[in-house]
Short mmCIF file of C-alpha atoms in Angstrom, two decimals:
data_model
loop_
_atom_site.label_atom_id
_atom_site.label_comp_id
_atom_site.label_asym_id
_atom_site.label_seq_id
_atom_site.Cartn_x
_atom_site.Cartn_y
_atom_site.Cartn_z
CA MET A 1 0.00 0.00 0.00
CA ASN A 2 1.37 3.37 -0.85
CA ARG A 3 -0.98 6.01 0.56
CA ASN A 4 1.30 7.08 3.38
CA SER A 5 3.96 5.63 5.62
CA SER A 6 2.08 6.01 8.89
CA HIS A 7 0.28 3.16 10.58
CA SER A 8 -3.14 4.78 10.25
CA ARG A 9 -5.32 3.22 7.58
CA CYS A 10 -7.69 6.19 7.47
CA HIS A 11 -7.83 7.64 3.98
CA ASP A 12 -9.28 10.96 2.82
CA VAL A 13 -12.30 10.40 0.60
CA ARG A 14 -12.70 12.87 -2.23
CA ARG A 15 -15.43 13.05 -4.83
CA HIS A 16 -14.42 13.35 -8.47
CA ALA A 17 -16.61 14.21 -11.45
CA VAL A 18 -15.17 12.96 -14.73
CA LEU A 19 -16.78 13.91 -18.04
CA LEU A 20 -16.19 11.43 -20.86
CA ALA A 21 -17.49 12.36 -24.31
CA THR A 22 -17.74 11.10 -27.85
CA GLY A 23 -18.68 13.06 -30.97
CA LEU A 24 -18.23 13.37 -34.70
CA LEU A 25 -15.57 16.04 -34.25
CA LEU A 26 -13.99 14.96 -31.00
CA THR A 27 -10.38 13.70 -31.24
CA LEU A 28 -7.97 12.34 -28.66
CA ALA A 29 -4.37 11.14 -28.71
CA PRO A 30 -4.11 7.52 -29.94
CA ALA A 31 -4.07 4.83 -27.26
CA VAL A 32 -2.42 1.42 -27.25
CA ALA A 33 -5.04 -1.34 -27.12
CA PHE A 34 -7.94 -0.83 -24.73
CA ASN A 35 -7.74 2.13 -22.37
CA ILE A 36 -8.35 1.54 -18.66
CA ASN A 37 -7.13 3.45 -15.60
CA GLY A 38 -8.57 1.56 -12.63
CA THR A 39 -11.82 3.56 -12.42
CA LYS A 40 -14.64 1.05 -12.12
CA TRP A 41 -17.74 -0.10 -10.28
CA PRO A 42 -16.56 -1.98 -7.19
CA ASP A 43 -18.95 -4.91 -7.62
CA ALA A 44 -18.88 -5.16 -11.44
CA ARG A 45 -22.52 -4.11 -11.83
CA ALA A 46 -24.67 -1.00 -12.02
CA LEU A 47 -28.41 -0.29 -12.07
CA LEU A 48 -29.20 1.58 -15.28
CA PHE A 49 -32.49 3.45 -15.72
CA THR A 50 -33.25 3.28 -19.43
CA GLY A 51 -36.73 4.89 -19.45
CA MET A 52 -35.99 7.71 -21.92
CA PRO A 53 -39.25 8.99 -23.41
CA GLY A 54 -39.84 9.03 -27.13
CA THR A 55 -39.34 6.92 -30.26
CA SER A 56 -36.90 7.10 -33.17
CA SER A 57 -37.93 7.68 -36.79
CA SER A 58 -37.42 3.98 -37.47
CA GLY A 59 -40.01 3.14 -34.80
CA VAL A 60 -37.61 1.87 -32.11
CA ALA A 61 -38.20 3.42 -28.70
CA TRP A 62 -35.13 5.14 -27.28
CA ARG A 63 -35.49 3.18 -24.05
CA ASP A 64 -35.40 -0.11 -25.98
CA ALA A 65 -32.33 0.89 -27.96
CA LEU A 66 -30.53 1.91 -24.77
CA ALA A 67 -31.50 -1.35 -23.06
CA GLN A 68 -30.24 -3.31 -26.11
CA ALA A 69 -26.89 -1.54 -25.88
CA ALA A 70 -26.63 -2.37 -22.18
CA GLN A 71 -27.53 -6.00 -22.87
CA ASP A 72 -24.79 -6.19 -25.50
CA TRP A 73 -22.22 -5.38 -22.80
CA ASN A 74 -23.90 -7.90 -20.48
CA ASP A 75 -23.72 -10.67 -23.07
CA ASN A 76 -20.06 -10.17 -23.93
CA THR A 77 -18.27 -9.02 -20.77
CA PRO A 78 -17.98 -9.74 -17.02
CA PHE A 79 -19.85 -6.51 -16.27
CA GLU A 80 -23.60 -6.52 -15.64
CA PHE A 81 -26.02 -3.69 -16.24
CA LEU A 82 -29.14 -4.21 -14.13
CA ILE A 83 -31.72 -2.73 -16.49
CA SER A 84 -34.75 -0.81 -15.25
CA SER A 85 -37.31 0.62 -17.67
CA ASP A 86 -38.01 3.51 -15.26
CA PHE A 87 -36.81 7.04 -16.00
CA ARG A 88 -34.26 8.95 -13.93
CA ASN A 89 -33.14 12.50 -14.68
CA PRO A 90 -29.41 12.26 -15.51
CA CYS A 91 -28.84 15.79 -14.23
CA ALA A 92 -30.63 15.42 -10.90
CA ARG A 93 -28.58 16.83 -8.00
CA ASP A 94 -29.42 17.79 -4.45
CA ALA A 95 -29.27 21.35 -3.04
CA PHE A 96 -25.54 20.94 -2.42
CA GLY A 97 -24.81 19.74 -5.94
CA ARG A 98 -24.27 16.16 -4.82
CA THR A 99 -25.25 13.17 -6.92
CA ASP A 100 -28.48 11.28 -6.30
CA GLY A 101 -26.93 7.84 -6.79
CA GLN A 102 -29.20 7.08 -9.78
CA ASN A 103 -27.79 6.23 -13.20
CA GLY A 104 -30.10 7.94 -15.68
CA ALA A 105 -30.13 8.90 -19.37
CA ASP A 106 -32.00 11.40 -21.52
CA PHE A 107 -31.78 13.92 -24.36
CA THR A 108 -30.69 17.35 -23.04
CA ASN A 109 -29.76 20.77 -24.39
CA SER A 110 -26.58 20.89 -22.29
CA VAL A 111 -24.32 18.73 -20.16
CA CYS A 112 -26.32 19.47 -17.04
CA GLY A 113 -25.72 23.20 -17.37
CA PHE A 114 -22.45 23.10 -19.34
CA ALA A 115 -22.39 23.51 -23.11
CA PHE A 116 -21.87 20.47 -25.33
CA GLY A 117 -18.56 20.58 -27.16
CA ASN A 118 -18.49 21.28 -30.87
CA GLY A 119 -19.61 18.09 -32.61
CA THR A 120 -20.28 16.22 -29.38
CA LEU A 121 -23.08 13.69 -29.62
CA ALA A 122 -23.30 12.53 -26.01
CA VAL A 123 -21.50 12.74 -22.68
CA ALA A 124 -21.20 10.29 -19.79
CA THR A 125 -20.76 12.00 -16.42
CA VAL A 126 -19.00 9.61 -14.05
CA PHE A 127 -18.79 10.32 -10.31
CA THR A 128 -16.16 8.49 -8.29
CA LEU A 129 -14.78 8.09 -4.80
CA ASP A 130 -11.15 7.38 -3.99
CA ASN A 131 -10.47 3.74 -3.26
CA THR A 132 -8.07 2.79 -0.47
CA LEU A 133 -6.15 0.61 -2.91
CA GLY A 134 -5.22 3.45 -5.25
CA THR A 135 -8.12 3.28 -7.71
CA ARG A 136 -11.44 5.13 -7.90
CA ASP A 137 -14.82 3.51 -7.33
CA ILE A 138 -17.64 4.69 -9.57
CA VAL A 139 -20.69 5.61 -7.48
CA GLU A 140 -22.89 7.12 -10.21
CA ALA A 141 -22.78 7.50 -13.97
CA ASP A 142 -25.32 9.29 -16.18
CA VAL A 143 -25.56 9.73 -19.95
CA VAL A 144 -26.85 12.83 -21.71
CA PHE A 145 -27.49 12.78 -25.47
CA ASN A 146 -27.26 16.06 -27.41
CA ARG A 147 -30.85 17.06 -28.21
CA ASN A 148 -29.55 19.36 -30.97
CA ARG A 149 -28.20 16.44 -33.03
CA SER A 150 -30.26 14.13 -35.22
CA PHE A 151 -30.50 10.49 -34.07
CA ASP A 152 -32.20 7.36 -35.34
CA VAL A 153 -31.74 3.61 -34.73
CA PHE A 154 -30.21 1.44 -37.47
CA ASP A 155 -27.36 -1.00 -38.18
CA GLY A 156 -24.69 -0.85 -40.85
CA PRO A 157 -22.67 2.10 -42.18
CA LEU A 158 -23.10 5.45 -40.49
CA ASN A 159 -25.26 6.81 -43.35
CA ALA A 160 -27.40 3.66 -43.71
CA GLY A 161 -30.50 5.24 -42.19
CA SER A 162 -32.95 7.07 -44.38
CA THR A 163 -35.73 9.60 -44.02
CA GLY A 164 -37.54 11.79 -46.49
CA ASN A 165 -34.37 13.81 -47.08
CA GLY A 166 -32.15 10.71 -47.36
CA PHE A 167 -30.46 10.89 -43.93
CA SER A 168 -31.86 9.99 -40.58
CA GLY A 169 -28.96 11.09 -38.39
CA VAL A 170 -26.50 9.20 -36.26
CA ASP A 171 -27.34 5.74 -34.99
CA PHE A 172 -28.37 6.17 -31.37
CA ARG A 173 -27.60 2.59 -30.34
CA ARG A 174 -23.91 2.67 -31.31
CA VAL A 175 -23.50 5.99 -29.51
CA ALA A 176 -25.19 4.45 -26.46
CA LEU A 177 -22.83 1.46 -26.65
CA HIS A 178 -19.89 3.84 -26.54
CA GLU A 179 -21.22 5.91 -23.65
CA LEU A 180 -22.06 2.84 -21.62
CA GLY A 181 -18.42 1.80 -22.05
CA HIS A 182 -17.52 5.05 -20.28
CA VAL A 183 -20.15 4.31 -17.64
CA MET A 184 -18.31 1.03 -17.00
CA GLY A 185 -14.95 2.81 -16.71
CA LEU A 186 -13.42 2.36 -20.17
CA GLY A 187 -11.58 5.20 -21.89
CA HIS A 188 -11.23 6.01 -25.59
CA GLU A 189 -9.42 3.70 -27.98
CA ASP A 190 -8.05 5.28 -31.16
CA ALA A 191 -5.32 2.88 -32.33
CA GLU A 192 -5.95 2.27 -36.05
CA GLN A 193 -5.04 -1.41 -35.79
CA ARG A 194 -7.53 -1.95 -32.95
CA PRO A 195 -11.09 -1.26 -34.19
CA ALA A 196 -13.32 -0.45 -31.22
CA ILE A 197 -16.72 0.97 -30.41
CA MET A 198 -14.76 2.99 -27.82
CA ALA A 199 -13.05 5.02 -30.56
CA SER A 200 -13.55 8.72 -29.96
CA LEU A 201 -15.07 9.24 -33.43
CA VAL A 202 -18.37 7.64 -34.33
CA GLY A 203 -18.10 5.49 -37.45
CA ASP A 204 -19.44 2.45 -39.27
CA LEU A 205 -18.95 0.07 -36.33
CA PHE A 206 -22.25 -0.67 -34.62
CA ARG A 207 -21.38 -3.71 -32.46
CA LEU A 208 -18.85 -4.32 -29.72
CA GLN A 209 -15.40 -5.25 -31.01
CA GLN A 210 -12.84 -7.61 -29.50
CA ASP A 211 -10.85 -4.65 -28.15
CA ASP A 212 -13.94 -3.42 -26.26
CA ILE A 213 -14.57 -6.89 -24.85
CA ASP A 214 -10.91 -7.32 -23.86
CA GLY A 215 -10.92 -3.95 -22.12
CA ALA A 216 -13.96 -4.82 -20.00
CA ALA A 217 -12.43 -8.20 -19.17
CA ALA A 218 -9.17 -6.59 -18.05
CA LEU A 219 -11.10 -4.15 -15.87
CA TYR A 220 -13.54 -6.58 -14.28
CA ASN A 221 -12.00 -10.06 -14.32
CA ALA A 222 -10.90 -10.16 -10.69
CA GLY A 223 -7.13 -9.83 -10.70
CA ALA A 224 -6.61 -12.01 -13.77
CA ALA A 225 -2.99 -10.80 -13.93
CA CYS A 226 -2.29 -12.12 -10.42
CA PRO A 227 -1.96 -15.77 -9.41
CA PHE A 228 -4.42 -16.81 -6.70
CA GLN A 229 -3.62 -19.32 -3.99
CA PRO A 230 -6.03 -21.24 -1.75
CA ALA A 231 -6.09 -19.92 1.84
CA ARG A 232 -6.13 -22.97 4.08
CA PHE A 233 -7.07 -22.76 7.72
CA GLY A 234 -4.03 -22.91 9.95
CA VAL A 235 -0.59 -21.31 9.96
CA PHE A 236 1.67 -21.03 6.93
CA SER A 237 4.63 -18.95 5.81
CA ALA A 238 5.12 -17.01 2.59
CA GLU A 239 7.10 -14.08 1.20
CA LEU A 240 6.48 -10.79 -0.56
CA ALA A 241 9.33 -10.34 -3.02
CA ASN A 242 10.25 -8.75 -6.34
CA GLY A 243 8.36 -10.50 -9.10
CA ASP A 244 5.17 -10.86 -7.06
CA CYS A 245 1.96 -9.25 -8.23
CA LEU A 246 1.32 -5.56 -7.53
CA ILE A 247 -1.89 -4.02 -6.23
CA ASN A 248 -2.32 -1.96 -9.41
CA GLN A 249 -2.11 -5.17 -11.44
CA PHE A 250 -4.67 -6.85 -9.23
CA MET A 251 -6.96 -3.80 -9.36
CA SER A 252 -6.46 -3.30 -13.13
CA GLY A 253 -5.00 0.16 -12.72
CA GLY A 254 -4.48 2.83 -10.10
CA THR A 255 -1.51 4.29 -8.25
CA ASP A 256 -0.73 1.56 -5.71
CA ASP A 257 2.37 -0.40 -6.73
CA SER A 258 2.87 -2.30 -3.48
CA LEU A 259 3.47 -6.07 -3.47
CA VAL A 260 0.58 -8.42 -2.79
CA ASP A 261 -0.17 -12.13 -2.44
CA VAL A 262 -3.79 -13.03 -3.23
CA TYR A 263 -5.56 -15.93 -1.53
CA ARG A 264 -8.95 -17.47 -2.27
CA LEU A 265 -11.07 -18.30 0.76
CA SER A 266 -14.29 -20.32 0.75
CA LEU A 267 -16.76 -20.60 3.62
CA THR A 268 -19.42 -23.30 3.47
CA GLU A 269 -21.42 -21.65 6.27
CA PRO A 270 -21.47 -18.37 8.22
CA ALA A 271 -18.47 -17.81 10.51
CA ARG A 272 -16.35 -15.12 12.13
CA LEU A 273 -13.10 -15.07 10.21
CA LEU A 274 -9.85 -14.57 12.14
CA VAL A 275 -6.73 -13.69 10.13
CA GLU A 276 -3.37 -12.60 11.49
CA MET A 277 -0.31 -11.53 9.47
CA ARG A 278 3.06 -11.25 11.21
CA SER A 279 6.38 -10.23 9.69
CA PRO A 280 9.77 -9.62 11.30
CA GLY A 281 10.83 -7.07 8.71
CA MET A 282 7.94 -5.23 7.07
CA ASP A 283 4.69 -3.43 7.84
CA SER A 284 1.99 -6.08 7.38
CA ALA A 285 -1.37 -5.17 5.88
CA LEU A 286 -4.44 -7.36 5.31
CA VAL A 287 -7.31 -6.67 2.93
CA LEU A 288 -10.49 -8.78 2.81
CA MET A 289 -12.73 -8.56 -0.28
CA ASN A 290 -15.70 -10.33 -1.72
CA GLN A 291 -15.16 -12.20 -4.97
CA ASN A 292 -15.94 -9.03 -6.98
CA ARG A 293 -13.08 -7.16 -5.25
CA VAL A 294 -15.33 -5.03 -3.05
CA ILE A 295 -13.37 -4.22 0.12
CA ILE A 296 -14.94 -5.63 3.28
CA ALA A 297 -12.22 -4.92 5.84
CA ILE A 298 -8.65 -3.61 6.05
CA ASP A 299 -6.09 -3.67 8.86
CA ASN A 300 -2.38 -3.10 9.29
CA ASP A 301 -1.62 -2.84 13.02
CA SER A 302 -4.38 -4.35 15.19
CA ALA A 303 -2.18 -7.32 16.09
CA GLY A 304 0.27 -4.93 17.73
CA GLY A 305 3.41 -3.29 16.41
CA CYS A 306 3.71 -3.85 12.69
CA ASP A 307 1.41 -6.88 12.51
CA ALA A 308 -2.13 -7.04 11.13
CA LEU A 309 -5.26 -8.71 12.48
CA LEU A 310 -8.73 -9.04 10.92
CA GLU A 311 -11.80 -10.29 12.75
CA GLN A 312 -14.81 -10.24 10.47
CA PRO A 313 -18.20 -12.02 10.51
CA LEU A 314 -18.93 -13.45 7.07
CA GLN A 315 -21.72 -15.28 5.33
CA ALA A 316 -21.08 -18.49 3.42
CA GLY A 317 -19.41 -17.71 0.09
CA ASN A 318 -16.16 -17.02 -1.70
CA TYR A 319 -13.75 -14.28 -0.64
CA LEU A 320 -10.34 -12.84 -1.49
CA LEU A 321 -7.67 -12.25 1.14
CA LEU A 322 -4.76 -9.96 0.27
CA ALA A 323 -1.44 -10.11 2.15
CA ASN A 324 0.03 -6.69 1.48
CA THR A 325 2.51 -4.10 2.78
CA PHE A 326 3.44 -0.43 2.44
CA VAL A 327 5.63 0.86 -0.38
CA GLU A 328 7.32 3.61 1.61
CA PRO A 329 9.80 2.45 4.27
CA THR A 330 8.24 2.58 7.73
CA PRO A 331 9.57 2.08 11.26
CA CYS A 332 8.63 -1.57 10.69
CA GLY A 333 11.39 -2.04 8.12
CA ASP A 334 11.37 -2.88 4.42
CA ASN A 335 8.40 -3.25 2.06
CA GLN A 336 9.12 -6.86 1.22
CA GLY A 337 10.09 -9.95 3.15
CA ASP A 338 8.87 -13.08 4.91
CA TYR A 339 5.55 -13.25 6.71
CA GLU A 340 3.42 -15.75 8.59
CA LEU A 341 -0.31 -15.98 7.99
CA THR A 342 -2.73 -17.54 10.47
CA VAL A 343 -6.26 -18.17 9.19
CA GLY A 344 -8.94 -19.35 11.59
CA PHE A 345 -12.63 -18.99 12.39
CA ASP A 346 -15.29 -19.04 15.08
CA ASN A 347 -18.81 -20.32 14.45
CA SER A 348 -21.83 -21.63 16.29
CA GLY A 349 -21.75 -25.27 15.22
CA LEU A 350 -19.61 -28.00 13.78
CA ARG A 351 -18.10 -26.84 10.53
CA THR A 352 -19.03 -28.77 7.37
CA LEU A 353 -15.76 -29.89 5.83
CA SER A 354 -15.40 -29.49 2.08
CA GLY A 355 -13.96 -31.95 -0.40
CA GLN A 356 -14.03 -35.73 -0.30
CA ALA A 357 -11.40 -38.33 -1.07
CA SER A 358 -10.78 -42.05 -0.67
CA PHE A 359 -7.87 -44.47 -0.68
CA GLN A 360 -9.03 -46.28 -3.82
CA GLY A 361 -10.82 -43.53 -5.69
CA GLY A 362 -14.31 -44.55 -4.66
CA GLN A 363 -17.24 -42.18 -4.22
CA ALA A 364 -19.41 -41.79 -1.13
CA ALA A 365 -22.39 -39.47 -0.57
CA ALA A 366 -21.21 -38.76 2.98
CA ILE A 367 -21.04 -35.49 4.91
CA PHE A 368 -18.14 -34.73 7.22
CA ALA A 369 -18.12 -32.04 9.93
CA GLY A 370 -15.89 -31.15 12.83
CA GLY A 371 -14.54 -28.46 15.10
CA VAL A 372 -12.68 -27.40 18.22
CA THR A 373 -14.62 -26.14 21.23
CA VAL A 374 -13.60 -24.61 24.56
CA ASP A 375 -17.15 -24.29 25.91
CA GLY A 376 -18.55 -27.79 25.55
CA GLY A 377 -19.97 -27.30 22.07
CA VAL A 378 -21.74 -23.96 22.54
CA SER A 379 -19.40 -22.55 19.88
CA TYR A 380 -16.51 -23.78 17.77
CA THR A 381 -13.19 -22.24 16.84
CA SER A 382 -9.84 -23.18 15.34
CA GLN A 383 -7.55 -21.32 17.77
CA VAL A 384 -7.03 -21.96 21.49
CA ARG A 385 -4.54 -20.90 24.13
CA SER A 386 -2.10 -23.45 25.51
CA ASP A 387 -3.70 -23.18 28.98
CA GLN A 388 -7.29 -23.70 27.74
CA ALA A 389 -9.09 -27.01 28.00
CA PHE A 390 -10.61 -27.94 24.65
CA ASP A 391 -12.44 -30.73 22.86
CA VAL A 392 -12.21 -31.82 19.24
CA ASP A 393 -15.44 -33.29 17.89
CA ALA A 394 -16.36 -34.78 14.54
CA LEU A 395 -19.49 -36.06 12.83
CA ILE A 396 -19.94 -38.27 9.78
CA VAL A 397 -23.28 -38.56 8.04
CA ILE A 398 -22.78 -41.97 6.45
CA ASP A 399 -23.67 -42.62 2.82
CA PRO A 400 -27.08 -44.38 2.83
CA VAL A 401 -25.66 -47.31 0.82
CA HIS A 402 -23.18 -47.96 3.66
CA GLN A 403 -25.56 -47.56 6.57
CA GLY A 404 -26.24 -50.75 8.53
CA LYS A 405 -23.11 -52.47 7.21
CA PRO A 406 -20.17 -53.70 9.34
CA GLY A 407 -17.42 -51.13 9.09
CA PHE A 408 -14.92 -49.01 10.97
CA LEU A 409 -14.00 -45.41 11.89
CA VAL A 410 -10.56 -43.81 11.55
CA VAL A 411 -9.13 -40.65 13.17
CA ALA A 412 -5.79 -39.14 12.06
CA ALA A 413 -3.72 -36.13 13.16
CA LEU A 414 -1.33 -34.48 10.68
CA LEU A 415 1.53 -32.53 12.29
CA GLU A 416 3.60 -29.67 10.87
CA ASP A 417 6.70 -31.83 10.53
CA GLY A 418 4.86 -34.22 8.23
CA SER A 419 4.37 -36.99 10.79
CA ILE A 420 1.00 -38.74 11.11
CA LEU A 421 -0.68 -39.93 14.29
CA VAL A 422 -3.65 -42.29 14.18
CA GLN A 423 -6.08 -42.97 17.00
CA ASP A 424 -6.20 -46.58 18.20
CA THR A 425 -9.08 -48.46 19.79
CA HIS A 426 -8.09 -47.13 23.23
CA GLY A 427 -8.45 -43.52 22.09
CA GLU A 428 -4.67 -42.98 22.12
CA PHE A 429 -2.79 -41.45 19.20
CA VAL A 430 0.05 -43.60 17.88
CA VAL A 431 2.60 -42.91 15.17
CA TYR A 432 1.55 -44.23 11.78
CA ASN A 433 3.97 -45.29 9.08
CA PRO A 434 2.32 -45.03 5.64
CA GLN A 435 4.39 -48.06 4.58
CA GLN A 436 2.34 -50.19 6.96
CA LEU A 437 -0.19 -52.40 5.27
CA LEU A 438 -2.83 -51.99 7.97
CA LEU A 439 -4.25 -48.63 9.05
CA PRO A 440 -5.04 -48.48 12.78
CA ILE A 441 -8.75 -47.96 13.37
CA ALA A 442 -10.48 -46.10 16.19
CA ARG A 443 -13.57 -48.27 16.31
CA SER A 444 -15.16 -51.27 14.55
CA LYS A 445 -18.95 -51.22 14.43
CA VAL A 446 -22.09 -51.55 12.38
CA LEU A 447 -22.35 -48.13 10.73
CA GLY A 448 -25.34 -46.01 11.66
CA ASP A 449 -26.75 -43.05 9.74
CA ARG A 450 -24.74 -40.58 11.86
CA GLU A 451 -21.46 -41.36 13.60
CA GLU A 452 -20.30 -38.94 16.31
CA ILE A 453 -16.57 -39.15 16.98
CA VAL A 454 -14.63 -37.91 20.02
CA VAL A 455 -11.22 -36.89 18.68
CA LEU A 456 -9.96 -35.24 21.89
CA ARG A 457 -11.73 -34.53 25.13
CA ASP A 458 -10.84 -32.03 27.89
CA THR A 459 -7.30 -31.58 26.59
CA VAL A 460 -4.89 -28.88 27.80
CA ALA A 461 -1.83 -28.51 25.57
CA ARG A 462 0.33 -27.07 28.35
CA ASP A 463 -0.30 -30.17 30.48
CA LEU A 464 1.27 -32.15 27.64
CA GLY A 465 4.29 -29.87 27.54
CA ILE A 466 3.04 -28.09 24.41
CA GLU A 467 2.90 -24.29 24.21
CA GLU A 468 2.48 -23.92 20.47
CA ILE A 469 1.40 -26.38 17.77
CA VAL A 470 -0.66 -26.66 14.59
CA VAL A 471 -2.55 -29.90 13.95
CA ASP A 472 -4.92 -30.94 11.15
CA PHE A 473 -7.37 -33.71 12.03
CA LEU A 474 -9.06 -36.01 9.53
CA VAL A 475 -11.83 -38.53 10.18
CA GLY A 476 -13.03 -41.26 7.86
CA TYR A 477 -14.88 -44.52 7.60
CA GLY A 478 -14.87 -47.75 5.62
CA VAL A 479 -16.96 -50.89 5.22
CA ASP A 480 -15.63 -54.38 5.78
CA GLU A 481 -16.79 -55.58 2.37
CA GLN A 482 -14.37 -53.13 0.68
CA PRO A 483 -10.97 -53.96 2.22
CA GLY A 484 -8.42 -51.15 1.93
CA GLU A 485 -10.97 -48.47 1.04
CA LEU A 486 -11.41 -45.42 3.29
CA PHE A 487 -13.71 -42.46 2.72
CA PHE A 488 -12.66 -39.12 4.27
CA HIS A 489 -12.71 -35.33 3.79
CA GLU A 490 -10.05 -33.07 2.21
CA GLU A 491 -10.52 -29.92 4.31
CA PRO A 492 -9.14 -30.76 7.77
CA ILE A 493 -10.35 -29.90 11.25
CA ASN A 494 -7.69 -27.32 12.03
CA LEU A 495 -6.32 -26.66 15.52
CA VAL A 496 -3.89 -23.84 16.31
CA VAL A 497 -2.50 -23.70 19.85
CA ARG A 498 -0.76 -20.49 20.93
CA PRO A 499 0.57 -19.36 24.35
#
C-alpha cells in the first residue's frame, strides 16, 4: 500500500466528477489497445435506468435501444447492467450539488448546465470516490445525449438510415454502446489497428469489437494478472518479493504499486473469520474482499506493532484475502520480506468440511463435519490458548448405501513436521507409518446413519508440555466388504495452539 507511511489506515475520501465524451468532431491522442485506468464499479454491476421517453424515426423506442446496448455489454463481458425501464433524470442533483446515486439517461440541451462541445453527440458523467487501494470507485454515472443532433436507430454504415431527405442522423444505439463503455470505466481507444466501439469518433462500427470486450475483461476479471492461492485454515509462511503481483495489477489500474499475495477463501457456512499476518521485517497489511473485489475490511496494526489482524463475521461464500505491505519504508522495516499468515474462524456449530477423497478412488455421498470447542460445544473455533481445556469433535453422516453395514471409523492427526498420528481403539494417538499395510482404526462397528466421533476430550496442551502447535485432524470410515478403502474429507479440522 502506498498512501502514506504512517500506521493509520484512514484515507481521505474525495469526490471526483469525470466527463467522458464522444462526438463526430472529437479527437484524442491515440491509445495502445484498450484504455483503462482503474476507475470502475466496485462490484462489477450498475443499475441503469433506461426509461428515456420518445421513439426514433425507425419506430424503435429510445429506451429499448438503450437497453439493447446495455444488454450487449452484459452478453459479452464480465460486467452486468441491471436494467430498469423507469426514467431517472441524468442531471438530478441535491441542493448541495451532490449526486443522487441514480444512473439515468436522456436527451438534453446541455451537459447538465455546461455547453456540449463542438460536434459532441453525447456525454457520460461519471462520479467516483477514492479507493483505499489506489483506484477510484464509480458511485454514479449518467448519460446525456445532445438534443440538438439528429438520431435514429439502425445498423450498418453510419449513413445507412434514411428519411424523407435521405439521412436519418447518427445511430443512437452505437453511440449508447460507446457511452455505456464510459459508464463502466473504459476510456477512448483510437489505435488504427484496434477497431473499437470505444473510438472517440463515431463510425461504421455498430457492435462491440474484441478490443472493447478485452478492455472490459481486463477491468472486471478479478485480478486475472495475479496468481491466486487457496487460503487454508491454519498457519503457513510465505514471502512478498520482487516478481510478485502488484496491487495496481490486481486492481487493473491505479496508483498503488505495493506487493501483494492473493488468496482465495471459501466458507461453506457463516463464521467469524480470524486472520493474522506477522512479519519480522515489514509493515503487514491485510485486505479482505468479496469475490468481486469489493473491500470488506482492512487492517495493518491491530495485532500490535507492525502486525495485522482481521476479525470479520462473514456469510457463506467465496472471498479474497490480500497479504500486502506499504511501499514507503516505515519504522517496521522494508516493504518486502517473509511473513506468517494464520487463518482461523469461530462459528456456532460443527463446521461442514469441504472436499471428499478415498484411498481407492471410490465415491461416497457422505457429509463430514468437525470443530474445536472450549465451551462444551456452545461454539466452535480453530484457535485456542495453551492453557485452555478444549475438545475436538467430529461427525460423519454416512452414505445411505453404507448404513447398517459392518465397518470401521478412523481418526488421524497431521503434524507440521509431516508426521502422522492415528487414534487406536483405546483412544490414544500412535505414530503411523504409511508403509504399513494396515491402518489403525479407532472403532469397529455396524455403521449407523450418523457417527459422532470424540477426537480429543478435555485436553490442555500445556499439560502435555506443548505451548504452540498446529494440527490438522481427519476422520473417515470404511466398510468391511471393501478392504483397503477409506472415505474421508479433504478440508481438515484445524487446531492452532498459541501461548
